[in-house]
CSV table of C-alpha atoms and ligand atoms in Angstrom, one decimal:
chain,number,residue,atom,x,y,z
A,1,MET,CA,5.9,15.7,4.7
A,2,ALA,CA,5.6,16.6,1.0
A,3,TRP,CA,3.0,15.7,-1.6
A,4,ILE,CA,4.7,13.8,-4.4
A,5,ARG,CA,3.3,12.5,-7.7
A,6,ALA,CA,3.3,8.7,-7.4
A,7,ALA,CA,1.5,7.5,-10.5
A,8,ALA,CA,-1.0,8.4,-13.2
A,9,LEU,CA,-4.5,7.7,-12.1
A,10,SER,CA,-4.8,5.5,-15.3
A,11,GLU,CA,-2.0,3.3,-14.0
A,12,LEU,CA,-3.9,2.1,-11.0
A,13,PRO,CA,-5.0,-1.5,-11.3
A,14,ALA,CA,-8.6,-2.7,-10.8
A,15,GLU,CA,-9.7,-3.1,-7.2
A,16,GLY,CA,-8.1,-6.1,-5.6
A,17,ALA,CA,-4.7,-5.5,-7.2
A,18,VAL,CA,-1.8,-3.3,-6.0
A,19,LEU,CA,0.5,-1.1,-8.0
A,20,GLY,CA,4.1,-0.8,-6.7
A,21,VAL,CA,5.9,2.4,-7.5
A,22,GLU,CA,9.0,4.4,-6.6
A,23,ALA,CA,8.2,7.8,-5.1
A,24,GLY,CA,10.4,10.1,-3.2
A,25,GLY,CA,13.1,7.4,-2.9
A,26,ARG,CA,10.6,4.9,-1.3
A,27,ARG,CA,8.8,1.8,-2.5
A,28,VAL,CA,5.2,2.8,-2.3
A,29,ALA,CA,2.1,0.5,-2.9
A,30,LEU,CA,-1.1,2.0,-4.3
A,31,ALA,CA,-4.5,0.4,-4.2
A,32,LEU,CA,-8.1,1.5,-5.0
A,33,VAL,CA,-10.9,0.5,-2.6
A,34,ASP,CA,-14.4,1.8,-3.2
A,35,GLY,CA,-13.0,4.6,-5.4
A,36,GLU,CA,-10.6,5.7,-2.6
A,37,VAL,CA,-6.8,5.6,-3.2
A,38,TYR,CA,-4.7,4.1,-0.4
A,39,ALA,CA,-0.9,4.4,-0.2
A,40,PHE,CA,1.3,2.3,2.0
A,41,ALA,CA,4.9,1.0,2.2
A,42,ASP,CA,5.6,-1.6,-0.4
A,43,ASN,CA,7.4,-3.9,2.0
A,44,CYS,CA,6.0,-6.5,4.4
A,45,THR,CA,7.4,-6.1,7.9
A,46,HIS,CA,7.8,-9.8,8.2
A,47,ARG,CA,10.6,-10.4,5.6
A,48,ASP,CA,10.5,-7.3,3.4
A,49,PHE,CA,8.5,-8.9,0.6
A,50,PRO,CA,6.8,-6.5,-1.8
A,51,LEU,CA,3.2,-6.0,-0.8
A,52,SER,CA,2.5,-4.9,-4.4
A,53,LEU,CA,2.6,-8.6,-5.2
A,54,GLY,CA,-0.2,-9.3,-2.8
A,55,GLU,CA,-4.0,-8.8,-3.0
A,56,VAL,CA,-6.3,-6.3,-1.4
A,57,ASP,CA,-9.6,-7.4,0.2
A,58,ALA,CA,-12.0,-4.5,-0.3
A,59,GLU,CA,-14.4,-5.7,2.4
A,60,THR,CA,-11.8,-5.7,5.2
A,61,CYS,CA,-9.6,-3.0,3.5
A,62,THR,CA,-6.5,-5.2,4.0
A,63,VAL,CA,-3.6,-6.3,1.9
A,64,THR,CA,-2.3,-9.9,2.2
A,65,CYS,CA,1.4,-10.6,1.6
A,66,GLU,CA,1.9,-13.3,-1.0
A,67,TRP,CA,4.9,-14.9,0.8
A,68,HIS,CA,3.6,-16.1,4.2
A,69,GLY,CA,0.1,-14.6,4.3
A,70,ALA,CA,0.5,-11.7,6.7
A,71,ALA,CA,-2.3,-9.1,6.4
A,72,PHE,CA,-2.4,-5.4,7.1
A,73,ASP,CA,-5.1,-2.9,7.4
A,74,ILE,CA,-4.2,-0.4,4.6
A,75,ARG,CA,-6.0,2.5,6.4
A,76,THR,CA,-3.9,2.2,9.6
A,77,GLY,CA,-1.0,-0.1,8.7
A,78,ASP,CA,-1.8,-2.4,11.6
A,79,PRO,CA,-1.2,-6.1,11.1
A,80,THR,CA,-4.5,-8.1,11.2
A,81,CYS,CA,-2.9,-11.5,10.6
A,82,GLY,CA,0.5,-13.0,11.4
A,83,PRO,CA,3.3,-13.8,11.0
A,84,ALA,CA,4.0,-10.1,10.8
A,85,PHE,CA,3.5,-8.2,14.0
A,86,ARG,CA,4.9,-4.8,13.2
A,87,PRO,CA,2.7,-2.3,11.3
A,88,ILE,CA,3.5,-1.0,7.8
A,89,ALA,CA,3.7,2.7,7.1
A,90,VAL,CA,0.7,4.3,5.5
A,91,PHE,CA,0.6,7.6,3.7
A,92,ALA,CA,-2.2,10.1,2.8
A,93,ALA,CA,-3.1,9.9,-0.9
A,94,ARG,CA,-5.3,12.0,-3.1
A,95,VAL,CA,-6.1,12.3,-6.8
A,96,ASP,CA,-5.1,15.6,-8.4
A,97,GLY,CA,-6.4,15.8,-11.9
A,98,SER,CA,-4.9,12.7,-13.7
A,99,ASP,CA,-2.2,12.1,-11.0
A,100,VAL,CA,-2.1,10.2,-7.8
A,101,MET,CA,-0.4,12.2,-5.1
A,102,VAL,CA,1.1,10.8,-1.9
A,103,ASP,CA,2.2,12.7,1.2
A,104,LEU,CA,5.6,11.3,2.1
A,105,PRO,CA,7.8,12.1,5.0
B,201,FES,S1,7.3,-11.7,4.0
B,201,FES,FE1,5.2,-11.1,4.2
B,201,FES,S2,4.3,-12.6,5.4
B,201,FES,FE2,6.4,-13.2,5.3
């Protein structure tokens, strides 16, 4: 695992939206919920659609895929609504000064 700069803190969208970035050779999605940064794989496990095009529900801490409506808990990666049944990868994230850092394998 290695901490990699994924984005500037100022690039993060308002709560509810998701930012898709390339970090460490991976597609990573970043979202803010209650001031916490969450990082997860930017691909739905149903048909590999970018989750950065979806929406985050702050109450349930889930992201919903725009294509067919699968939802995932962005804290654990577990699917909470089909049609996806495999979890997404989730990564530790932290703010370091003005940067968002993500711990990638
Ligand atoms: S590609 Fe995400 S729900 Fe189908």
